[in-house]
Tab-separated table of C-alpha atoms and ligand atoms in Angstrom:
chain	number	residue	atom	x	y	z
V	3	MET	CA	46.340	-4.078	21.564
V	4	LEU	CA	43.512	-4.961	18.820
V	5	GLU	CA	43.336	-2.245	16.238
V	6	ALA	CA	39.984	-2.064	13.862
V	7	ARG	CA	40.635	-1.731	10.151
V	8	GLU	CA	42.141	1.133	8.469
V	9	ALA	CA	39.472	2.110	6.529
V	10	VAL	CA	36.732	2.164	9.542
V	11	LYS	CA	39.172	3.946	11.640
V	12	LYS	CA	38.986	6.483	8.865
V	13	LEU	CA	35.253	6.391	8.780
V	14	HIS	CA	33.348	9.648	11.415
V	15	ALA	CA	31.022	8.320	13.504
V	16	TYR	CA	27.466	8.921	11.639
V	17	ARG	CA	25.163	9.901	15.113
V	18	PRO	CA	21.898	10.874	13.928
V	19	PRO	CA	19.868	13.118	15.797
V	20	LEU	CA	18.130	9.986	17.272
V	21	ALA	CA	17.373	11.335	21.011
V	22	GLY	CA	14.825	12.522	22.564
V	23	ARG	CA	12.401	13.377	19.860
V	24	GLN	CA	9.452	14.884	21.753
V	25	GLY	CA	6.861	16.543	19.749
V	26	LEU	CA	5.852	16.681	15.009
V	27	ARG	CA	8.730	14.678	13.740
V	28	LEU	CA	9.338	16.086	10.561
V	29	ASP	CA	13.115	15.090	11.291
V	30	PHE	CA	13.954	11.480	9.450
V	31	ASN	CA	10.669	11.248	6.532
V	32	GLU	CA	9.449	8.859	8.464
V	33	SER	CA	4.903	8.570	8.282
V	34	THR	CA	3.913	10.776	10.879
V	35	ILE	CA	0.277	8.478	10.728
V	36	GLY	CA	1.934	5.425	11.358
V	37	CYS	CA	1.545	1.491	9.283
V	38	SER	CA	-2.179	0.509	8.475
V	39	PRO	CA	-4.230	-0.555	12.151
V	40	ARG	CA	-4.533	-4.629	9.935
V	41	VAL	CA	-0.590	-4.410	9.802
V	42	LEU	CA	-1.038	-3.856	13.703
V	43	ALA	CA	-3.745	-6.029	14.387
V	44	GLN	CA	-1.618	-8.467	13.205
V	45	LEU	CA	1.587	-7.505	15.122
V	46	ARG	CA	-0.711	-8.082	17.830
V	47	SER	CA	-1.953	-11.412	17.582
V	48	LEU	CA	1.694	-13.126	16.828
V	49	ASP	CA	1.847	-15.982	19.568
V	50	ALA	CA	4.335	-17.437	20.850
V	51	GLU	CA	5.749	-19.883	18.150
V	52	THR	CA	6.169	-17.462	16.081
V	53	LEU	CA	9.156	-16.059	18.380
V	54	ALA	CA	10.067	-19.187	18.856
V	55	ARG	CA	11.309	-20.103	14.859
V	56	TYR	CA	14.130	-18.751	13.528
V	57	PRO	CA	12.515	-16.680	10.767
V	58	GLU	CA	11.604	-17.649	7.368
V	59	ARG	CA	12.603	-15.644	4.563
V	60	GLU	CA	12.045	-17.388	1.436
V	61	PRO	CA	7.986	-18.400	1.180
V	62	LEU	CA	7.702	-13.792	1.992
V	63	GLU	CA	10.529	-13.294	-1.160
V	64	SER	CA	8.223	-14.567	-2.927
V	65	GLU	CA	5.619	-13.527	-2.387
V	66	VAL	CA	7.613	-10.026	-2.142
V	67	GLY	CA	8.592	-10.877	-5.477
V	68	ASP	CA	4.705	-11.808	-6.965
V	69	PHE	CA	3.894	-7.936	-5.967
V	70	LEU	CA	6.789	-6.691	-7.659
V	71	GLY	CA	6.119	-8.739	-10.651
V	72	LEU	CA	9.802	-10.540	-10.636
V	73	ASP	CA	11.125	-14.784	-10.122
V	74	ALA	CA	11.757	-14.803	-6.124
V	75	ALA	CA	15.566	-15.566	-6.762
V	76	GLN	CA	15.889	-11.700	-7.871
V	77	VAL	CA	14.147	-10.917	-4.227
V	78	LEU	CA	16.399	-10.873	-1.160
V	79	LEU	CA	14.622	-8.813	2.074
V	80	THR	CA	16.425	-7.055	3.956
V	81	ASN	CA	16.796	-5.511	7.110
V	82	GLY	CA	15.805	-2.230	6.384
V	83	GLY	CA	16.798	-0.362	2.995
V	84	ASP	CA	20.380	0.207	5.435
V	85	GLU	CA	20.912	-3.540	5.058
V	86	ALA	CA	20.348	-3.595	1.214
V	87	ILE	CA	23.385	-0.541	0.719
V	88	HIS	CA	25.346	-2.486	2.845
V	89	LEU	CA	25.143	-6.574	0.937
V	90	LEU	CA	26.194	-4.378	-2.245
V	91	CYS	CA	28.845	-2.599	-1.279
V	92	SER	CA	30.066	-5.866	1.019
V	93	THR	CA	29.503	-7.792	-2.055
V	94	TYR	CA	30.938	-6.114	-4.563
V	95	LEU	CA	33.566	-3.306	-3.401
V	96	GLU	CA	37.202	-4.644	-2.684
V	97	PRO	CA	40.099	-2.024	-1.078
V	98	GLY	CA	41.352	0.332	-3.264
V	99	ASP	CA	37.980	0.342	-5.788
V	100	ASP	CA	36.029	3.489	-6.254
V	101	ALA	CA	32.191	3.874	-5.315
V	102	ILE	CA	30.372	6.748	-6.981
V	103	ILE	CA	28.072	8.853	-5.580
V	104	VAL	CA	26.141	12.311	-5.899
V	105	VAL	CA	26.216	14.600	-3.225
V	106	PRO	CA	24.113	15.732	-1.784
V	107	THR	CA	22.601	12.290	-0.884
V	108	PHE	CA	21.905	9.668	2.169
V	109	ALA	CA	24.758	9.438	4.037
V	110	MET	CA	24.555	5.197	4.274
V	111	TYR	CA	26.524	5.113	0.685
V	112	ALA	CA	29.398	6.844	1.580
V	113	ILE	CA	29.797	4.753	4.849
V	114	PHE	CA	29.603	1.744	3.817
V	115	ALA	CA	31.794	2.462	0.449
V	116	GLN	CA	34.451	3.564	2.530
V	117	ALA	CA	34.026	0.925	5.420
V	118	GLU	CA	35.019	-1.589	2.041
V	119	GLY	CA	37.589	0.463	1.912
V	120	ALA	CA	37.026	2.165	-1.325
V	121	ARG	CA	37.684	5.623	-2.359
V	122	LEU	CA	34.801	7.823	-2.321
V	123	VAL	CA	34.388	9.263	-5.888
V	124	GLN	CA	31.826	12.253	-4.964
V	125	VAL	CA	30.169	14.248	-8.057
V	126	LEU	CA	28.942	17.386	-6.666
V	127	SER	CA	24.865	17.627	-8.781
V	128	GLY	CA	24.072	20.573	-11.011
V	129	GLU	CA	21.964	23.621	-11.039
V	130	ASN	CA	19.129	22.926	-8.624
V	131	PHE	CA	20.259	19.503	-7.559
V	132	ALA	CA	19.648	18.002	-11.342
V	133	PHE	CA	21.690	14.413	-11.535
V	134	PRO	CA	25.229	15.360	-13.246
V	135	LEU	CA	24.779	12.807	-15.999
V	136	GLU	CA	27.868	13.924	-18.241
V	137	GLU	CA	30.531	14.604	-15.020
V	138	VAL	CA	29.272	11.324	-13.426
V	139	LEU	CA	29.834	9.608	-16.626
V	140	SER	CA	33.320	11.235	-17.331
V	141	ARG	CA	33.938	9.960	-14.025
V	142	ILE	CA	32.726	5.900	-14.580
V	143	SER	CA	36.496	3.877	-14.796
V	144	GLU	CA	37.762	0.087	-14.716
V	145	ARG	CA	38.150	0.700	-10.770
V	146	THR	CA	34.435	1.760	-10.742
V	147	ARG	CA	32.571	-1.361	-9.104
V	148	LEU	CA	29.723	1.142	-7.223
V	149	ILE	CA	27.117	4.087	-7.907
V	150	ALA	CA	25.264	4.565	-6.483
V	151	VAL	CA	22.139	7.062	-6.622
V	152	ALA	CA	18.784	7.823	-4.650
V	153	ASN	CA	15.661	8.169	-6.566
V	154	PRO	CA	14.133	10.710	-6.031
V	155	ASN	CA	16.783	11.944	-3.656
V	156	ASN	CA	17.328	12.697	0.119
V	157	PRO	CA	17.619	15.894	0.929
V	158	THR	CA	16.821	17.326	-2.129
V	159	GLY	CA	13.649	15.434	-3.612
V	160	VAL	CA	15.103	15.731	-6.612
V	161	ALA	CA	14.215	12.978	-8.973
V	162	VAL	CA	16.249	11.424	-12.384
V	163	ALA	CA	14.515	9.947	-15.187
V	164	CYS	CA	15.265	6.339	-15.460
V	165	ASP	CA	16.316	6.563	-18.961
V	166	ILE	CA	19.542	8.504	-17.939
V	167	LEU	CA	20.045	5.720	-14.758
V	168	LEU	CA	19.997	3.333	-17.524
V	169	GLN	CA	22.577	5.055	-19.185
V	170	VAL	CA	25.053	5.106	-16.333
V	171	ALA	CA	24.283	1.471	-15.544
V	172	ARG	CA	24.718	0.532	-19.203
V	173	ALA	CA	28.561	2.948	-18.949
V	174	ALA	CA	29.403	0.869	-15.933
V	175	PRO	CA	28.804	-3.230	-17.073
V	176	GLN	CA	31.666	-3.914	-14.167
V	177	ALA	CA	30.177	-1.764	-11.292
V	178	ALA	CA	27.021	-2.575	-9.148
V	179	VAL	CA	24.406	0.815	-10.122
V	180	LEU	CA	22.623	0.748	-7.278
V	181	VAL	CA	18.574	2.991	-7.173
V	182	ASP	CA	17.604	3.680	-4.414
V	183	GLU	CA	14.064	4.088	-4.343
V	184	ALA	CA	13.059	4.331	-0.708
V	185	TYR	CA	10.842	7.379	-1.655
V	186	PHE	CA	9.048	5.289	-4.677
V	187	GLU	CA	5.870	5.199	-3.604
V	188	PHE	CA	5.853	9.191	-3.077
V	189	HIS	CA	7.394	9.232	-6.822
V	190	GLN	CA	5.526	6.851	-8.306
V	191	GLU	CA	7.920	6.148	-10.834
V	192	THR	CA	10.698	3.183	-10.975
V	193	ILE	CA	13.077	1.215	-12.916
V	194	LEU	CA	12.662	-1.903	-11.406
V	195	ASN	CA	10.845	-3.221	-14.254
V	196	HIS	CA	12.287	-1.369	-17.440
V	197	PRO	CA	12.353	-4.105	-19.894
V	198	GLY	CA	16.607	-2.963	-20.784
V	199	ARG	CA	17.604	-3.414	-17.195
V	200	PRO	CA	20.907	-4.438	-17.470
V	201	SER	CA	21.954	-7.028	-14.636
V	202	ASN	CA	24.372	-4.615	-13.103
V	203	LEU	CA	21.728	-2.574	-11.775
V	204	PHE	CA	19.729	-3.195	-8.506
V	205	VAL	CA	16.561	-1.473	-7.130
V	206	ALA	CA	16.248	-0.823	-3.249
V	207	ARG	CA	13.394	-0.509	-1.520
V	208	THR	CA	12.313	0.429	2.285
V	209	PHE	CA	8.980	-0.028	4.448
V	210	SER	CA	9.809	2.528	6.172
V	211	LYS	CA	8.479	5.258	4.900
V	212	ALA	CA	4.946	5.317	3.103
V	213	TYR	CA	4.247	1.937	4.846
V	214	GLY	CA	4.975	3.753	8.543
V	215	LEU	CA	7.470	0.607	9.689
V	216	ALA	CA	10.346	2.208	10.252
V	217	GLY	CA	10.836	0.933	13.457
V	218	LEU	CA	10.268	-2.656	12.330
V	219	ARG	CA	13.305	-2.441	9.415
V	220	LEU	CA	11.926	-3.876	6.426
V	221	GLY	CA	13.648	-3.463	3.162
V	222	ILE	CA	13.922	-5.127	-0.189
V	223	LEU	CA	17.350	-5.725	-3.030
V	224	ALA	CA	15.963	-6.455	-5.930
V	225	GLY	CA	18.267	-7.123	-9.025
V	226	ASP	CA	19.043	-10.268	-11.737
V	227	SER	CA	19.101	-13.882	-9.968
V	228	VAL	CA	22.594	-14.757	-11.000
V	229	GLN	CA	23.817	-11.394	-9.150
V	230	MET	CA	21.102	-11.543	-6.054
V	231	ALA	CA	22.541	-15.265	-5.452
V	232	MET	CA	26.235	-13.465	-4.517
V	233	VAL	CA	25.104	-11.063	-2.766
V	234	ARG	CA	22.608	-14.222	-0.863
V	235	ARG	CA	25.988	-15.053	-0.100
V	236	SER	CA	27.376	-13.026	2.119
V	237	THR	CA	23.601	-12.027	3.499
V	238	SER	CA	22.375	-13.882	7.412
V	239	PRO	CA	19.517	-16.556	7.006
V	240	TYR	CA	17.858	-14.337	9.594
V	241	ASN	CA	18.495	-11.109	8.301
V	242	VAL	CA	15.204	-10.079	8.841
V	243	ASN	CA	13.145	-11.010	11.932
V	244	ALA	CA	9.852	-13.000	12.578
V	245	VAL	CA	7.675	-10.050	13.906
V	246	ALA	CA	8.962	-8.586	10.389
V	247	LEU	CA	7.639	-11.007	8.422
V	248	ALA	CA	4.690	-11.667	10.128
V	249	VAL	CA	3.268	-9.201	8.939
V	250	LEU	CA	4.823	-7.984	5.767
V	251	PRO	CA	2.002	-9.822	3.972
V	252	GLU	CA	-0.701	-7.884	5.564
V	253	ALA	CA	1.473	-4.893	4.648
V	254	LEU	CA	1.736	-5.512	1.106
V	255	ARG	CA	-1.890	-6.488	1.137
V	256	ASP	CA	-3.934	-2.516	2.483
V	257	GLN	CA	-2.680	-1.030	-0.884
V	258	GLU	CA	-5.743	0.798	0.113
V	259	TYR	CA	-3.848	2.518	3.889
V	260	VAL	CA	-0.540	3.556	1.394
V	261	LYS	CA	-2.364	4.809	-1.326
V	262	ASN	CA	-4.554	6.811	0.798
V	263	TYR	CA	-1.545	8.107	2.934
V	264	VAL	CA	0.573	9.014	0.141
V	265	ALA	CA	-2.624	10.845	-1.527
V	266	GLU	CA	-2.582	12.699	1.505
V	267	VAL	CA	1.410	13.406	1.434
V	268	GLN	CA	0.983	14.750	-1.930
V	269	HIS	CA	-1.660	17.274	-1.465
V	270	GLY	CA	0.012	18.332	2.153
V	271	ARG	CA	3.352	19.158	0.066
V	272	GLY	CA	1.277	21.362	-2.403
V	273	LEU	CA	-0.067	23.565	0.859
V	274	LEU	CA	3.652	23.042	2.378
V	275	GLU	CA	5.452	24.569	-1.071
V	276	ARG	CA	2.870	26.829	-1.334
V	277	GLU	CA	3.369	28.854	1.875
V	278	LEU	CA	7.208	28.448	2.123
V	279	ARG	CA	6.375	30.490	-1.940
V	280	THR	CA	4.371	32.702	0.234
V	281	LEU	CA	6.863	33.538	2.619
V	282	GLY	CA	9.675	34.440	0.267
V	283	LEU	CA	11.856	31.103	1.050
V	284	GLU	CA	13.883	28.555	-1.828
V	285	TYR	CA	13.115	25.321	-2.190
V	286	TRP	CA	13.381	22.717	-4.564
V	287	SER	CA	9.811	21.157	-5.557
V	288	SER	CA	10.149	17.900	-4.344
V	289	ARG	CA	8.761	13.946	-5.372
V	290	ALA	CA	9.631	12.595	-1.527
V	291	ASN	CA	7.717	12.943	1.530
V	292	PHE	CA	9.985	15.841	2.537
V	293	VAL	CA	10.786	19.169	1.504
V	294	LEU	CA	14.758	20.981	1.562
V	295	VAL	CA	14.390	24.612	2.349
V	296	ARG	CA	17.157	27.252	2.049
V	297	VAL	CA	16.412	29.656	5.341
V	298	GLY	CA	20.232	30.677	4.950
V	299	PRO	CA	22.723	31.925	7.806
V	300	ALA	CA	19.012	31.632	10.454
V	301	HIS	CA	19.089	27.907	9.947
V	302	THR	CA	19.928	26.875	13.631
V	303	GLU	CA	17.804	29.357	15.305
V	304	PHE	CA	15.012	28.526	13.235
V	305	ILE	CA	15.190	24.771	13.433
V	306	GLN	CA	14.953	25.910	17.969
V	307	ALA	CA	12.585	27.679	17.511
V	308	LEU	CA	10.712	24.914	15.348
V	309	ARG	CA	11.378	22.686	18.518
V	310	THR	CA	9.795	25.106	21.111
V	311	ARG	CA	6.901	24.764	18.945
V	312	GLY	CA	7.268	20.916	19.518
V	313	ILE	CA	8.258	20.356	15.866
V	314	LEU	CA	11.696	18.237	15.146
V	315	VAL	CA	12.809	19.241	11.700
V	316	ARG	CA	16.694	18.039	9.915
V	317	ASP	CA	19.492	20.489	9.274
V	318	ARG	CA	21.240	19.979	6.027
V	319	ASN	CA	23.634	22.507	6.399
V	320	SER	CA	26.871	21.339	6.187
V	321	ASP	CA	25.928	19.185	3.228
V	322	PRO	CA	27.390	19.827	-0.628
V	323	GLY	CA	25.637	22.680	-2.153
V	324	CYS	CA	22.830	22.899	1.366
V	325	GLU	CA	24.187	25.981	3.075
V	326	GLY	CA	21.602	27.294	5.425
V	327	CYS	CA	19.620	24.569	4.099
V	328	VAL	CA	16.789	22.591	6.424
V	329	ARG	CA	14.587	19.032	5.053
V	330	LEU	CA	11.017	19.441	6.261
V	331	THR	CA	9.667	16.111	6.841
V	332	VAL	CA	5.588	15.932	5.042
V	333	GLY	CA	3.330	14.063	7.068
V	334	SER	CA	-1.079	14.005	7.277
V	335	GLY	CA	-2.901	17.743	6.245
V	336	GLU	CA	-3.373	18.102	9.517
V	337	ASP	CA	0.254	17.967	10.822
V	338	MET	CA	1.607	20.090	7.822
V	339	ARG	CA	-1.611	22.461	8.953
V	340	THR	CA	0.542	22.743	12.286
V	341	LEU	CA	3.717	23.278	10.550
V	342	ILE	CA	2.895	25.915	8.091
V	343	ASP	CA	0.881	27.682	11.483
V	344	ALA	CA	4.470	27.679	13.013
V	345	LEU	CA	6.242	28.382	10.237
V	346	ARG	CA	4.263	32.022	9.733
V	347	GLY	CA	5.047	32.381	13.630
V	348	VAL	CA	8.592	31.540	13.312
V	349	ILE	CA	9.790	33.678	10.323
V	350	GLU	CA	8.060	36.790	11.381
V	351	THR	CA	9.796	36.651	14.630
V	352	ILE	CA	13.466	36.017	12.442
V	353	ASN	CA	12.672	38.973	10.294
V	354	LYS	CA	11.951	40.808	13.016
V	355	ARG	CA	15.376	40.251	14.289
V	356	PRO	CA	17.495	42.441	11.010
V	357	GLU	CA	20.782	40.137	12.010
V	358	VAL	CA	19.667	37.175	11.132
V	359	ARG	CA	16.563	37.811	8.187
V	360	VAL	CA	15.729	35.192	5.684
N	3	PMP	N1	17.569	4.944	1.745
N	3	PMP	C1	17.074	6.458	1.214
N	3	PMP	C2	17.539	7.261	0.519
N	3	PMP	C3	17.001	7.371	2.518
N	3	PMP	O1	16.306	7.951	2.714
N	3	PMP	C4	16.962	6.019	4.007
N	3	PMP	C5	15.764	6.785	5.214
N	3	PMP	N2	16.465	8.063	5.883
N	3	PMP	C6	17.182	4.555	3.464
N	3	PMP	C7	17.572	3.985	2.297
N	3	PMP	C8	16.989	3.798	4.526
N	3	PMP	O2	16.035	3.756	5.248
N	3	PMP	P1	15.626	2.261	5.935
N	3	PMP	O3	16.993	1.778	6.470
N	3	PMP	O4	14.781	2.838	6.921
N	3	PMP	O5	14.879	1.326	5.120
C-alpha cells in the first residue's frame, strides 16, 4: 500500500479555522479595507491573453529588486510568504538536521521544517516574549541548518533588534537564517538593507497584510544571489500566477495607499491598547497589525461572545506561553471602534459571572 514519508505522517494536520468567516474578520491579520483601488482597476482590465500565457516572473523580480534596492538575482517572487518558508526548508534541510525556532511563533516554520524530516529545536521566548538571544546561541550546533524568526513576531507583535538577528546569523554560518518580515510595513524596520548582512541571511515579505492581497498569494524571498540561485533550482517557474504578476507593479506604485492604511492601523492599535489597559487586561505592546491579549480562563467564552456580535478573533491559548490569550487583528479606525464597543460589552457580561471573571 502506498505510504507517505514518515516525516509527513508524523505532522499534525494544520487546519486554520477558515470556514464560515462571516462578519468583521479580525482573526487572520488580513487588511480590513482590502487592496488599493488602483490594484483592483488593474485586475479588472486583464484580458484573456494574460491568462492564456504562462506567467513570466523575471521582469517583475527586477522591478521588485529596484523597489527594495536589490539586484533581481537577490529576489524571488513566491506564492505568498508561506512558499518562501517552504522553499528555504526544502533547499537547506536534510532529514535529521536541526531547525531552531523561538516559540510562540508562526506555525508554518515547524510544519515545513518537520516535513523535510528536520528535528525541531524550540526555544521559549523570554519574559514578555523577548527574543532569547543567549538561549538561541547556546542551541546552535553544526546540525543547525535553519533558524526562522518572525520580526515582528506572530502572535505576540514583539520585535527584535536587527543587530541581535545579525549576531544569530553570524553564529550559524552553516544555517539558513530566515527573518520573516511579513509585518514589516507596520514595524518599519528591516534587516534587508543592512550593510553587514551575511550571505546566510534571508528576508521574507508578503503582500497579504498591509497591501490587502492575502487572496492573491504573493510574497518575496530575498537573499544573497548565490544562495538565491540555489533556492530558484527547486522553485516552479510558474509559482506566481499571471494575475498576481499583472497587478504587482500597481501595488508597488500605490505606496500612498499602503502608507495611509499603515497610519490607520497604528492609530487603531493605540486606541485598542489604551482600551485594553482601561479594561485591566494584560496585553503585549505590538509592532504589527494585531495585539495579543490575555483574557484568562474565560477566553473561549470571550471569543464566542465576540462572534455573537459579528467579530471574529483568534484563540492562541494553545501556543507556548499564551495560556488564556487571544489575538485581535487591528484594522481601520472604524473597525477598531466597533471592536472596542464590543469588548466593553463582552467583558462586562463576563465579569458579571463570578466563576469566569477576567
Ligand atoms: N509569516 C508570518 C509571520 C505570518 O504571520 C504569515 C501569515 N499569517 C505569513 C508569513 C504568511 O503569509 P502569506 O503566505 O499569506 O504571505
